[in-house]
Amino acid sequence: MRCIERGPTLLGRARGAPYAWGHSPVPTGRDGGAGCPRWGRSLKLVPRGFSVNHSSSGSGASADEALAPAVGGAVAEGPFPLSTLRHSVSHLMASAVAKLWPEAKFGFGPSIEHGFYYDLDLPVALDESDLKRIEKEMRRIAKASPELTCTEMPRDEARARLEALGQTYKVEAVDLIPEGETITFYSHGDWFDLCEGPHVDRLDRPFAFKLQSLAGAYWRGDEKRPMLQRIYGTAFWSEEDLERHLAWLEEVKTRDHRRLGTELDLFSVHAEAGAGFVFWHPRLGIVRHEIEDFWWREHINRGYQPVYSPHVSREQLFAVSGHLENYGEMMYAAMDLDDMPYRVKPMNCPGHSLIYKTRGRSYRELPLRWAELGTVYRYEKSGVVHGMLRVRGFTQDDAHIFCTPEQLPDEIAGVLDLIHHVLTTFGFQYTAYLATRPAEKSIGEADIWERATKALADGAAKVGMDLQLDEGGGAFYGPKIDFKVRDALGREWQNSTVQCDFNLPQRFDLEYTDSSGNRVRPIMVHRAVLGSLERFVGGLIEHFGGRFPFWLAPEQVAVIPIREEHGEYARSVTKALRAEQFRVRCMDEPSHMNKRIKAAQHDRVPFLTIVGAKEAEDGTVAIRPRGERGQRTMSLQEFAELARGLRSSRSLDLPNWAEPAP
RNA sequence: GCUGCUGUAGCUCAGUGGUAGAGCACUUCCUUGGUAAGGAAGAGGUCGCGGGUUCAAGUCCCGCCAGCAGCUCCA
């Protein structure tokens, strides 16, 4: 739509549940035929916890290159690319399934980012225990019939053979292969599969694999077609690599924001309230407050002005904006008040447009930069809501800039600088993509597109930002720059965006008077830095693994008196720090000290201070930063100074006083 | 929305037809402890909700709600 959308929608074609959105391989039909797709450039969810890369046929190492640094080890080179191994293992798996269920029909079975899958049509629903059986059969087949052979076959014969086998999906796959391409089959033992290859030569080479999960998947990704059963698995050239990969998945699980949300008392969702609605608990409320505070300071410093618009408006407003027509199915149903339909807003831009229109505007007052943390509601299908990362109600950090075409490059530069500043403050690395005019439908004159696209590029050049090109990836209403951030685990996801809009000013008939007295349309820039507070903070929880930096931490210091008699000193320390607006937890309850230490550590409090007789006498605190970072005793004033520094600099690190390793 | 799975104490889970269990958390008492869980006792559950089968349902069946893994859609 013409306004900012969060996350995956920003990329138009992107999708995802968890958090990894980005470019990843998907089969594009032929170029490969059954089981051997060539990877197309398409946006697709990759399994949770994985980074996403462009991948092309035969370059399967890319995924592991991304993974390796994060898990501290390289992935073993095999005699063939890892993607080839995985592709062959998917065939091996299919052959095992065929043995166990002779009536099975097969769909596609490619290697993917971190493994492989195969889509199957079976008379029975598989469960986890079947995976073990299949693995066992795979091992048997690999031993019994290790040799792979490749056979070329004329189209008619290929078709006939597959029909004879009752492999209806494969027959369809043959028909997807363009005329003139060679049709090949790969086989080992009884297995005989339409496939482009390449494959490993033998299945008795040393490698390690694991079948991981089951899921439903529509044949050829089309919900009007039958749903097949998909088995996901992965394979490596060594046990160690497989183990490391599985350990990595475990690490990802411990960082899952939903799990940490419960464990750290951060947020909840409720059946009573409905799916996709997030309840922020006090401990996360303060985190959000700090983020919003930071956000507003940055915006006001950069000439943005706060505006506020209502959550509900007459439906007519969204008819004018075009949302009803183009975005209607994402909107909550109308409610009737005084026989008039009203809607909950899915975006903030119509409201801001109304404010613009309240009086005549002069070029002298442009650019106008209006910011709102606007809460919007959008209907998401029940199967896709996910923790804080994909919800039905969220707060967008929205702003609209109304400017002249001449001002556009500077405005873009300003936004990019702001985005850079905010993202790096949270410790994210990012990649920026310039999305140009889509090939199909789009509005606006060619020269306006050209100018706006150039303005985006010039703005980036002005602040020294590199842009990747996303050809044809723009919105129908204008070009944009999207940002993908890379989190602490190397996973990519997307929140920030800058979008030029030629459509909404026209729909709302927005104008200003230029220096010659002519009425002209302003250009409207939609932009989001955080995207959605919900998604951003959900991602932040995972990025930090619940270990928020000092300035954000729900509790910044835990004060633990050794004995009850030291409670008074602990309370005076607490009081002194709270007087400086630090968030301090005074753990003076009469339970065992070690228990309180454990509790504070569980909650990932950045600083732990134990106070006893010594400290009370000297007016000091024994400070231990979170993690294995040693300990120091210092005066309360010294510590306050240190804490003030960490807070004002929004430091991502805590001091490290640990003895260097010998 | 679709496919499959799941829903038992605040949390993590055990309990596959005979009127509910563990660990942690919580409360109380004891312990006065110098850096990663001291001890004991207690309290806490209409087994997601609604129907059905049965002498009897946490357990079997149906529907709904929510969650999980994916798929699909998302201007």
XYZ file of C-alpha atoms (C1' of nucleotides) in Angstrom:
737
model
C 0.000 0.000 0.000
C 1.092 3.498 -0.180
C 2.075 3.698 3.387
C 4.742 2.097 5.345
C 4.361 -1.456 6.140
C 6.319 -3.329 8.584
C 8.664 -6.155 8.081
C 8.032 -8.612 5.389
C 5.385 -6.627 3.672
C 7.880 -3.926 3.026
C 9.558 -6.118 0.558
C 6.310 -6.810 -1.102
C 6.899 -10.410 -1.790
C 8.573 -11.290 1.418
C 6.940 -13.448 3.937
C 7.811 -15.143 7.050
C 6.885 -16.353 10.352
C 9.681 -16.118 12.779
C 12.151 -13.547 11.870
C 14.385 -14.339 9.058
C 13.198 -12.554 6.029
C 15.311 -12.147 3.050
C 16.440 -13.586 -0.139
C 16.612 -17.278 -0.177
C 16.410 -19.940 -2.748
C 13.130 -21.264 -3.961
C 12.480 -23.549 -6.841
C 11.320 -21.698 -9.911
C 9.817 -24.582 -11.715
C 12.103 -25.769 -14.384
C 15.544 -24.834 -14.966
C 15.720 -28.048 -13.168
C 12.585 -30.021 -13.301
C 11.590 -32.173 -10.472
C 13.828 -32.149 -7.545
C 16.440 -30.094 -9.240
C 15.282 -26.542 -9.321
C 17.547 -23.726 -10.148
C 17.315 -21.148 -7.438
C 15.327 -18.148 -8.333
C 15.616 -14.804 -6.771
C 12.597 -14.813 -4.628
C 11.837 -13.821 -1.123
C 11.080 -16.583 1.194
C 11.216 -17.478 4.788
C 14.136 -19.546 5.838
C 14.080 -21.694 8.916
C 14.163 -19.796 12.142
C 17.561 -19.017 13.388
C 19.278 -18.936 10.093
C 20.860 -16.199 8.184
C 19.735 -15.789 4.667
C 21.829 -15.550 1.608
C 21.507 -15.403 -2.064
C 22.187 -18.845 -3.169
C 22.588 -20.250 -6.570
C 22.803 -23.709 -7.863
C 25.983 -25.342 -6.801
C 27.136 -22.660 -4.403
C 25.744 -24.247 -1.350
C 28.619 -23.218 0.823
C 27.260 -19.728 1.280
C 24.901 -20.687 4.041
C 27.600 -22.308 6.010
C 29.971 -19.440 5.574
C 27.357 -17.292 7.221
C 26.813 -19.809 9.942
C 30.372 -20.719 10.686
C 31.605 -17.526 12.322
C 28.672 -17.499 14.675
C 29.324 -20.982 15.928
C 33.054 -20.599 15.943
C 34.174 -23.085 13.379
C 34.434 -23.712 9.714
C 32.311 -26.250 7.929
C 34.233 -29.103 6.435
C 34.839 -29.095 2.718
C 33.684 -32.254 1.098
C 34.404 -33.813 -2.254
C 31.257 -32.080 -3.540
C 29.563 -28.835 -2.543
C 27.403 -29.196 0.526
C 24.311 -28.336 -1.490
C 25.023 -31.288 -3.763
C 25.338 -33.603 -0.802
C 22.091 -32.332 0.647
C 20.317 -32.738 -2.636
C 21.520 -36.311 -2.846
C 20.504 -36.980 0.728
C 17.024 -35.711 -0.074
C 16.922 -38.320 -2.856
C 18.169 -40.924 -0.438
C 15.383 -39.955 1.919
C 12.798 -40.195 -0.839
C 14.038 -43.633 -1.794
C 13.664 -44.734 1.817
C 10.131 -43.371 1.920
C 9.354 -45.217 -1.304
C 10.540 -48.447 0.283
C 8.484 -47.932 3.414
C 5.391 -46.630 1.631
C 5.384 -48.000 -1.925
C 2.295 -45.957 -2.794
C 4.095 -42.684 -2.094
C 4.057 -39.983 -4.725
C 6.821 -37.450 -4.864
C 6.923 -33.722 -5.413
C 10.048 -31.580 -5.313
C 13.026 -32.319 -3.105
C 15.686 -29.631 -3.298
C 18.551 -28.657 -1.081
C 17.876 -25.434 0.753
C 19.695 -22.916 2.884
C 20.680 -25.234 5.689
C 19.548 -28.614 4.554
C 16.956 -30.072 2.276
C 13.357 -31.147 2.058
C 11.218 -33.445 0.011
C 7.496 -33.091 -0.559
C 5.513 -36.299 -0.435
C 1.979 -37.423 -1.019
C 1.379 -40.331 1.330
C -1.771 -42.202 2.310
C -0.838 -41.807 5.993
C 0.140 -38.805 8.068
C 3.729 -39.096 9.206
C 4.776 -38.440 12.761
C 8.104 -37.976 14.487
C 8.624 -41.673 15.027
C 8.446 -42.233 11.298
C 11.459 -39.982 10.839
C 13.562 -42.447 12.814
C 12.327 -45.300 10.682
C 13.105 -43.394 7.524
C 16.589 -42.524 8.765
C 17.236 -46.165 9.466
C 16.096 -47.170 6.014
C 18.240 -44.427 4.505
C 21.321 -45.856 6.191
C 20.454 -49.281 4.880
C 19.972 -48.088 1.311
C 23.125 -45.982 1.357
C 25.039 -49.097 2.251
C 23.205 -51.493 -0.031
C 22.997 -49.355 -3.175
C 25.565 -46.593 -2.969
C 26.079 -45.946 -6.672
C 24.255 -43.077 -8.336
C 23.703 -43.103 -12.049
C 22.370 -40.467 -14.373
C 20.242 -41.287 -17.413
C 19.098 -39.007 -20.200
C 15.669 -39.668 -21.577
C 13.457 -38.243 -24.317
C 10.472 -36.310 -23.045
C 7.807 -38.783 -24.174
C 9.585 -41.693 -22.610
C 10.140 -39.789 -19.379
C 6.485 -38.914 -19.258
C 5.406 -42.456 -20.011
C 7.659 -43.951 -17.376
C 6.499 -41.593 -14.685
C 2.885 -42.172 -15.635
C 3.418 -45.883 -15.429
C 4.826 -45.384 -11.956
C 1.792 -43.329 -10.994
C 4.044 -40.377 -10.204
C 1.514 -37.740 -11.183
C 3.437 -34.813 -9.676
C 6.558 -35.819 -11.513
C 4.607 -36.014 -14.754
C 3.552 -32.452 -14.098
C 7.161 -31.626 -13.388
C 8.227 -32.990 -16.766
C 5.672 -30.741 -18.407
C 7.252 -27.778 -16.632
C 10.584 -28.449 -18.265
C 11.033 -26.125 -21.235
C 11.282 -27.601 -24.678
C 14.773 -28.366 -25.797
C 16.214 -29.053 -22.370
C 17.735 -32.380 -21.641
C 15.674 -34.498 -19.323
C 17.648 -36.549 -16.880
C 16.930 -39.149 -14.256
C 19.078 -40.102 -11.321
C 18.912 -43.457 -9.687
C 20.405 -45.588 -6.981
C 19.122 -49.067 -6.246
C 15.397 -49.165 -7.044
C 15.117 -45.436 -6.843
C 14.560 -43.632 -10.085
C 13.862 -39.921 -9.984
C 13.406 -37.162 -12.488
C 16.143 -34.735 -11.596
C 18.514 -32.212 -13.060
C 21.270 -32.960 -10.606
C 24.019 -32.537 -9.797
C 24.505 -35.316 -7.317
C 27.329 -36.930 -5.440
C 28.750 -40.011 -7.101
C 28.274 -42.447 -4.219
C 26.114 -42.573 -1.123
C 28.654 -44.502 0.924
C 30.951 -41.528 1.260
C 31.272 -40.352 4.859
C 28.634 -37.775 5.768
C 26.148 -37.099 8.550
C 22.479 -36.296 8.255
C 19.374 -35.834 10.325
C 15.679 -35.602 9.542
C 14.389 -32.671 11.498
C 10.746 -31.866 11.070
C 7.480 -32.426 9.305
C 5.239 -29.813 7.794
C 2.510 -29.396 5.248
C 3.331 -27.712 1.970
C 1.138 -27.001 -1.011
C 2.153 -28.598 -4.255
C 4.015 -25.984 -6.222
C 3.301 -23.489 -3.460
C -0.261 -23.038 -4.565
C -3.002 -23.227 -1.984
C -5.485 -24.373 -4.601
C -3.389 -27.448 -5.201
C -3.119 -30.447 -2.899
C -1.176 -30.197 0.293
C 1.739 -32.571 0.523
C 3.765 -33.652 3.505
C 7.178 -32.102 3.677
C 10.107 -33.604 5.520
C 12.933 -31.239 6.417
C 16.399 -32.529 7.075
C 19.998 -31.497 6.908
C 23.319 -33.067 6.044
C 26.995 -32.270 6.509
C 30.242 -33.861 5.521
C 31.080 -34.628 9.118
C 29.407 -35.543 12.387
C 31.136 -32.587 14.029
C 29.575 -30.130 11.611
C 26.176 -31.676 12.111
C 26.571 -31.567 15.869
C 27.661 -27.967 15.718
C 24.691 -27.117 13.566
C 22.318 -28.818 15.978
C 23.983 -27.062 18.917
C 23.445 -23.849 17.064
C 19.755 -24.593 16.760
C 19.646 -25.156 20.502
C 21.335 -21.819 21.081
C 18.735 -20.185 18.890
C 15.992 -21.801 20.959
C 17.365 -20.393 24.183
C 17.128 -16.938 22.629
C 13.595 -17.300 21.370
C 11.844 -14.113 22.428
C 8.701 -16.015 23.327
C 10.606 -18.200 25.712
C 12.535 -15.274 27.178
C 9.310 -13.313 27.308
C 7.913 -15.803 29.778
C 11.138 -16.505 31.583
C 11.988 -12.855 32.139
C 8.400 -11.698 32.668
C 8.502 -9.425 29.625
C 5.248 -9.904 27.725
C 2.355 -12.235 27.177
C -0.346 -13.057 24.699
C -3.717 -14.405 25.763
C -6.355 -16.648 24.318
C -8.830 -14.458 26.183
C -7.724 -11.419 24.194
C -7.205 -13.168 20.885
C -4.280 -14.088 18.725
C -1.722 -11.528 17.689
C -2.216 -9.052 20.524
C 0.756 -8.394 22.750
C 0.580 -7.450 26.414
C 3.716 -5.673 27.577
C 4.616 -6.441 31.178
C 6.273 -3.822 33.416
C 9.738 -5.196 32.848
C 9.389 -4.762 29.092
C 7.355 -1.587 29.463
C 10.397 0.223 30.784
C 12.502 -1.073 27.906
C 9.982 0.256 25.453
C 9.813 3.528 27.307
C 13.587 3.944 27.028
C 13.467 3.143 23.329
C 10.633 5.570 22.703
C 12.432 8.227 24.698
C 15.558 7.727 22.607
C 13.442 7.714 19.476
C 11.698 10.976 20.293
C 14.909 12.743 21.254
C 16.490 11.769 17.965
C 13.466 12.824 15.991
C 12.905 16.152 17.682
C 16.613 16.918 17.358
C 16.287 16.322 13.648
C 13.342 18.614 13.149
C 10.494 16.149 13.398
C 7.318 17.291 15.094
C 5.043 14.978 17.053
C 1.525 14.508 15.771
C -1.221 12.249 17.044
C -4.068 10.782 15.068
C -7.097 8.781 16.165
C -7.282 4.998 16.028
C -10.719 5.002 14.466
C -11.995 7.002 11.550
C -14.883 7.015 9.136
C -14.535 4.392 6.481
C -14.746 7.130 3.896
C -11.258 8.297 4.866
C -9.827 4.972 3.825
C -11.814 5.017 0.633
C -10.131 8.303 -0.268
C -6.700 6.996 0.681
C -7.286 3.871 -1.367
C -6.690 1.550 1.538
C -10.188 0.171 1.427
C -9.787 -0.854 -2.165
C -6.220 -2.055 -2.048
C -5.740 -3.119 1.524
C -9.290 -3.896 2.570
C -8.806 -7.528 3.398
C -6.081 -6.610 5.864
C -8.403 -4.177 7.661
C -10.636 -4.901 10.587
C -14.327 -4.989 9.790
C -16.371 -1.820 9.916
C -18.268 -0.834 13.027
C -21.422 1.182 12.683
C -21.846 4.338 14.699
C -24.876 6.531 13.992
C -25.484 4.509 10.828
C -22.042 5.406 9.602
C -19.282 2.819 9.015
C -16.059 3.415 10.922
C -12.757 1.572 10.698
C -9.757 0.953 12.871
C -6.738 2.384 11.084
C -4.272 0.022 9.429
C -1.852 2.874 8.716
C -1.200 6.389 9.899
C -0.714 8.208 6.622
C -4.336 9.173 5.904
C -4.511 10.967 9.236
C -1.329 12.859 8.577
C -2.618 13.820 5.158
C -5.713 15.307 6.773
C -3.552 17.423 9.042
C -1.602 18.656 6.031
C -4.792 19.673 4.296
C -6.155 21.803 7.110
C -4.767 24.945 5.525
C -2.862 26.198 2.546
C 0.816 25.335 2.627
C 3.687 27.415 1.346
C 6.993 26.208 0.008
C 8.483 28.307 2.808
C 7.304 25.898 5.485
C 8.451 22.748 3.735
C 9.817 20.293 4.534
C 7.339 19.216 7.160
C 8.419 16.191 9.169
C 5.618 14.699 11.195
C 6.237 11.770 13.457
C 3.885 9.509 15.342
C 4.206 6.283 17.243
C 0.931 5.195 15.747
C -0.794 2.034 16.822
C -2.375 0.238 13.900
C -4.350 -2.949 13.492
C -4.179 -5.328 10.594
C -5.843 -8.649 10.104
C -3.291 -11.427 9.756
C -4.308 -14.984 9.036
C -4.523 -17.076 12.140
C -1.692 -19.367 11.152
C 0.918 -16.669 10.791
C 0.855 -14.726 14.038
C 4.008 -15.283 15.998
C 4.996 -13.872 19.380
C 5.859 -10.209 19.027
C 7.242 -10.629 15.559
C 4.040 -10.997 13.636
C 0.977 -9.563 15.311
C -2.398 -8.079 14.552
C -1.965 -4.870 16.496
C 1.277 -2.981 16.698
C 2.802 0.429 17.079
C 4.548 1.731 14.038
C 7.301 4.297 14.424
C 5.908 6.259 11.578
C 6.710 9.615 10.081
C 5.791 11.460 6.938
C 7.869 14.093 5.296
C 6.168 16.523 2.947
C 8.719 18.245 0.772
C 9.500 19.731 -2.624
C 11.287 17.651 -5.253
C 14.389 19.799 -4.704
C 14.400 18.972 -1.018
C 14.065 15.278 -1.548
C 17.762 14.298 -1.644
C 18.512 16.125 1.597
C 15.474 14.676 3.264
C 16.456 11.191 2.187
C 19.974 11.753 3.447
C 18.561 12.860 6.780
C 16.404 9.779 7.090
C 19.239 7.445 6.144
C 21.495 9.072 8.671
C 18.836 8.665 11.325
C 18.298 5.012 10.453
C 22.029 4.363 10.519
C 22.329 6.032 13.890
C 19.423 4.165 15.460
C 20.298 0.737 14.098
C 23.924 0.952 15.119
C 22.955 2.204 18.566
C 21.296 -1.161 19.067
C 24.310 -2.961 17.679
C 22.775 -4.024 14.399
C 24.674 -4.248 11.179
C 22.563 -3.716 8.130
C 22.361 -3.808 4.361
C 20.362 -1.225 2.427
C 18.513 -2.073 -0.795
C 17.335 0.419 -3.367
C 14.061 -0.862 -4.779
C 13.199 0.529 -8.180
C 10.039 0.789 -10.279
C 8.172 -2.479 -10.603
C 7.785 -3.892 -14.069
C 4.037 -4.407 -13.778
C 1.632 -1.880 -12.397
C 2.829 1.373 -11.001
C 1.663 4.955 -11.106
C 3.424 8.198 -11.881
C 5.403 9.613 -14.771
C 8.686 8.063 -15.727
C 10.628 11.233 -15.011
C 9.223 11.488 -11.489
C 10.272 7.914 -10.818
C 13.664 8.661 -12.182
C 14.061 11.745 -10.046
C 12.851 10.057 -6.913
C 15.032 7.016 -7.466
C 17.959 9.298 -8.067
C 17.096 11.258 -4.938
C 17.221 8.046 -2.929
C 20.572 7.116 -4.429
C 21.934 10.647 -4.006
C 20.758 10.755 -0.425
C 22.626 7.548 0.251
C 25.724 8.887 -1.474
C 25.512 12.025 0.615
C 25.818 10.043 3.824
C 28.216 7.522 2.334
C 25.810 4.614 2.494
C 26.200 1.700 0.094
C 23.066 0.500 -1.622
C 22.332 -2.857 -3.135
C 19.981 -2.777 -6.077
C 16.583 -4.422 -5.823
C 15.501 -4.067 -9.423
C 11.745 -3.694 -9.751
C 11.246 -4.139 -6.022
C 9.641 -0.752 -5.442
C 6.075 -0.148 -4.392
C 3.601 0.700 -7.109
C 3.442 4.229 -5.751
C 7.135 4.961 -5.614
C 10.700 3.734 -5.123
C 12.108 2.964 -1.708
C 15.100 1.890 0.303
C 14.675 -1.098 2.581
C 17.053 -2.145 5.322
C 17.875 -5.594 6.437
C 19.558 -5.844 9.789
C 21.783 -8.644 10.899
C 21.419 -9.589 14.520
C 23.892 -10.972 17.012
C 23.365 -14.457 15.638
C 23.883 -13.434 12.045
C 20.216 -13.679 11.164
C 18.700 -11.103 8.862
C 15.399 -9.387 9.174
C 13.855 -6.210 8.029
C 12.236 -3.262 9.710
C 13.463 0.089 8.434
C 12.290 1.609 5.200
C 12.156 4.889 3.314
C 9.508 5.167 0.642
C 8.693 7.903 -1.839
C 4.993 8.249 -2.537
C 3.476 9.961 -5.551
C 0.052 8.528 -4.986
C -1.267 9.729 -1.665
C -0.608 13.452 -2.318
C -2.713 13.007 -5.429
C -5.510 11.112 -3.717
C -5.755 13.690 -0.963
C -5.103 16.526 -3.370
C -2.227 17.819 -1.273
C -0.672 21.043 -2.478
C 1.663 23.856 -1.621
C 2.282 27.189 -3.253
C 5.707 27.494 -4.798
C 7.781 30.659 -5.126
C 6.098 31.492 -8.421
C 2.660 31.234 -6.917
C 1.843 27.926 -8.582
C 0.056 25.183 -6.741
C 2.215 22.098 -6.700
C 1.995 18.630 -5.232
C 4.437 17.910 -2.474
C 6.309 14.649 -2.427
C 5.448 12.506 0.514
C 8.094 10.328 2.099
C 6.977 7.511 4.350
C 9.604 6.137 6.625
C 9.968 3.824 9.559
C 13.115 3.246 11.503
C 12.095 0.586 13.984
C 9.204 -0.617 11.838
C 6.968 -1.884 14.562
C 7.780 -1.523 18.223
C 6.537 -5.046 18.805
C 8.652 -6.635 16.156
C 11.671 -4.492 16.876
C 11.660 -5.229 20.577
C 10.939 -8.908 19.947
C 13.965 -8.985 17.700
C 15.962 -7.040 20.243
C 15.216 -9.631 22.908
C 16.694 -12.285 20.640
C 19.558 -10.086 19.512
C 20.625 -9.599 23.109
C 19.470 -13.006 24.294
C 17.580 -11.209 27.068
C 20.809 -9.497 28.203
C 19.819 -5.917 27.547
C 22.538 -3.288 27.552
C 22.743 -1.106 30.622
C 20.643 1.768 29.301
C 17.768 -0.548 28.365
C 17.856 -3.167 31.110
C 14.605 -3.437 33.087
C 16.705 -3.571 36.232
C 20.184 -2.116 35.992
C 21.675 -2.892 39.365
C 20.870 -5.544 41.951
C 21.995 -4.716 45.469
C 22.433 -7.729 47.713
C 23.237 -7.308 51.393
C 25.138 -10.239 52.812
C 23.248 -10.339 56.056
C 20.089 -8.754 57.278
C 22.145 -6.324 59.334
C 23.629 -4.968 56.089
C 20.174 -4.269 54.744
C 20.256 -0.689 55.879
C 23.393 0.027 53.894
C 21.964 -1.807 50.894
C 18.876 0.359 51.091
C 20.962 3.516 51.298
C 22.935 2.446 48.207
C 19.665 1.728 46.442
C 18.247 5.070 47.426
C 21.321 6.938 46.238
C 21.290 5.246 42.844
C 17.567 5.625 42.411
C 17.969 9.314 43.112
C 19.914 9.390 39.866
C 17.095 7.558 38.048
C 18.844 4.256 37.909
C 16.655 1.184 38.125
C 17.815 -0.623 41.187
C 16.543 -3.802 42.754
C 17.249 -4.044 46.430
C 17.344 -7.713 47.344
C 17.189 -7.394 51.097
C 14.814 -10.269 51.629
C 16.034 -12.675 54.288
C 16.721 -15.594 51.997
C 20.111 -17.179 51.485
C 22.561 -14.899 49.693
C 23.447 -17.367 46.984
C 19.818 -17.735 46.173
C 19.426 -14.007 45.677
C 22.536 -13.897 43.507
C 21.101 -16.663 41.395
C 17.823 -14.812 41.053
C 19.534 -11.593 39.943
C 21.640 -13.473 37.442
C 18.608 -15.274 36.125
C 17.047 -11.914 35.383
C 20.201 -10.794 33.535
C 20.698 -7.718 35.699
C 23.780 -5.909 34.300
C 25.401 -5.137 37.643
C 25.384 -7.154 40.792
C 26.655 -5.593 43.954
C 27.152 -7.431 47.197
C 27.438 -5.263 50.260
C 28.561 -6.310 53.723
C 30.280 -4.888 56.726
C 33.392 -3.818 54.816
C 31.468 -1.913 52.186
C 29.147 -0.333 54.725
C 32.126 0.943 56.677
C 34.013 2.269 53.634
C 31.011 3.497 51.678
C 31.963 1.233 48.796
C 30.267 -1.335 46.592
C 31.692 -4.614 45.299
C 30.589 -4.545 41.662
C 30.348 -7.531 39.415
C 29.210 -6.988 35.808
C 26.950 -9.571 34.162
C 28.869 -12.462 32.661
C 32.352 -13.611 33.500
C 33.795 -10.150 33.799
C 35.491 -10.115 37.142
C 34.780 -7.843 40.047
C 35.873 -4.540 41.533
C 35.247 -2.680 44.710
C 34.823 1.055 44.355
C 33.165 3.951 46.058
C 29.494 4.450 45.426
C 30.331 7.730 43.684
C 32.747 6.008 41.347
C 30.157 3.437 40.454
C 27.498 6.054 39.862
C 29.892 7.831 37.548
C 30.545 4.632 35.642
C 26.824 3.942 35.371
C 26.072 7.456 34.196
C 28.652 7.012 31.454
C 27.173 3.740 30.293
C 23.720 5.227 30.271
C 24.491 8.441 28.457
C 26.611 6.713 25.838
C 24.033 3.924 25.433
C 26.922 1.562 25.627
C 26.300 -1.966 24.418
C 29.104 -3.311 26.589
C 29.714 -3.707 30.253
C 33.183 -3.228 31.716
C 35.402 -6.265 31.701
C 37.598 -6.588 34.773
C 38.331 -10.252 34.417
C 41.940 -11.300 34.661
C 43.265 -11.837 31.167
C 43.737 -15.488 30.432
C 47.320 -16.592 31.142
C -6.861 -19.837 5.990
C -4.450 -24.926 4.998
C -1.551 -29.622 6.808
C 0.381 -31.955 11.107
C 1.172 -31.671 16.260
C 0.148 -29.615 21.207
C -2.889 -27.528 25.512
C -2.465 -30.866 33.173
C -0.177 -25.881 39.340
C 2.914 -19.239 37.997
C 7.012 -22.039 34.866
C 9.001 -26.858 32.799
C 6.744 -31.382 32.429
C 4.989 -36.767 34.086
C 0.314 -39.065 34.220
C -2.991 -43.677 27.456
C -10.871 -45.208 31.050
C -11.387 -45.882 37.855
C -12.691 -39.151 41.336
C -4.724 -35.544 39.987
C 1.761 -35.791 40.455
C 7.235 -33.978 40.301
C 10.993 -30.156 40.071
C 11.468 -24.937 40.176
C 8.780 -20.534 41.727
C 5.430 -18.927 45.924
C 4.139 -18.688 51.665
C 5.837 -19.775 56.711
C 9.576 -21.395 60.017
C 14.698 -22.640 60.705
C 19.513 -21.194 58.596
C 23.400 -15.090 59.395
C 25.493 -16.970 54.711
C 31.396 -12.861 51.159
C 29.560 -14.250 44.895
C 25.758 -19.450 40.230
C 20.101 -22.710 43.696
C 20.975 -24.070 52.561
C 16.965 -27.057 55.179
C 11.874 -28.214 56.569
C 6.778 -27.570 56.276
C 2.664 -25.464 53.616
C -0.378 -23.583 49.963
C -1.588 -23.895 44.922
C -5.236 -27.367 39.451
C -13.462 -27.407 37.134
C -6.608 -31.144 33.593
C -7.936 -24.643 27.363
C -13.599 -24.108 26.510
C -18.283 -26.586 25.020
C -20.769 -30.913 23.625
C -20.809 -36.422 23.135
C -19.629 -41.858 24.242
C -19.306 -44.639 28.991
C -21.356 -47.154 35.283
C -16.943 -43.994 35.139
C -13.248 -39.161 30.844
C -7.156 -35.407 32.101
C -7.264 -40.039 29.184
C -11.910 -41.886 23.711
C -15.067 -38.922 19.795
C -16.882 -34.017 17.704
C -16.770 -28.653 17.611
C -14.461 -24.157 19.118
C -10.292 -21.241 21.203
C -5.115 -20.736 21.742
C -0.055 -22.316 20.907
C 3.961 -24.910 17.961
C 6.419 -26.423 12.888
C 5.671 -25.226 8.118
C 2.751 -23.860 3.711
C -0.143 -19.938 1.612
C -1.453 -14.733 1.348
C 0.360 -9.764 2.528
C 0.473 -2.817 -1.778
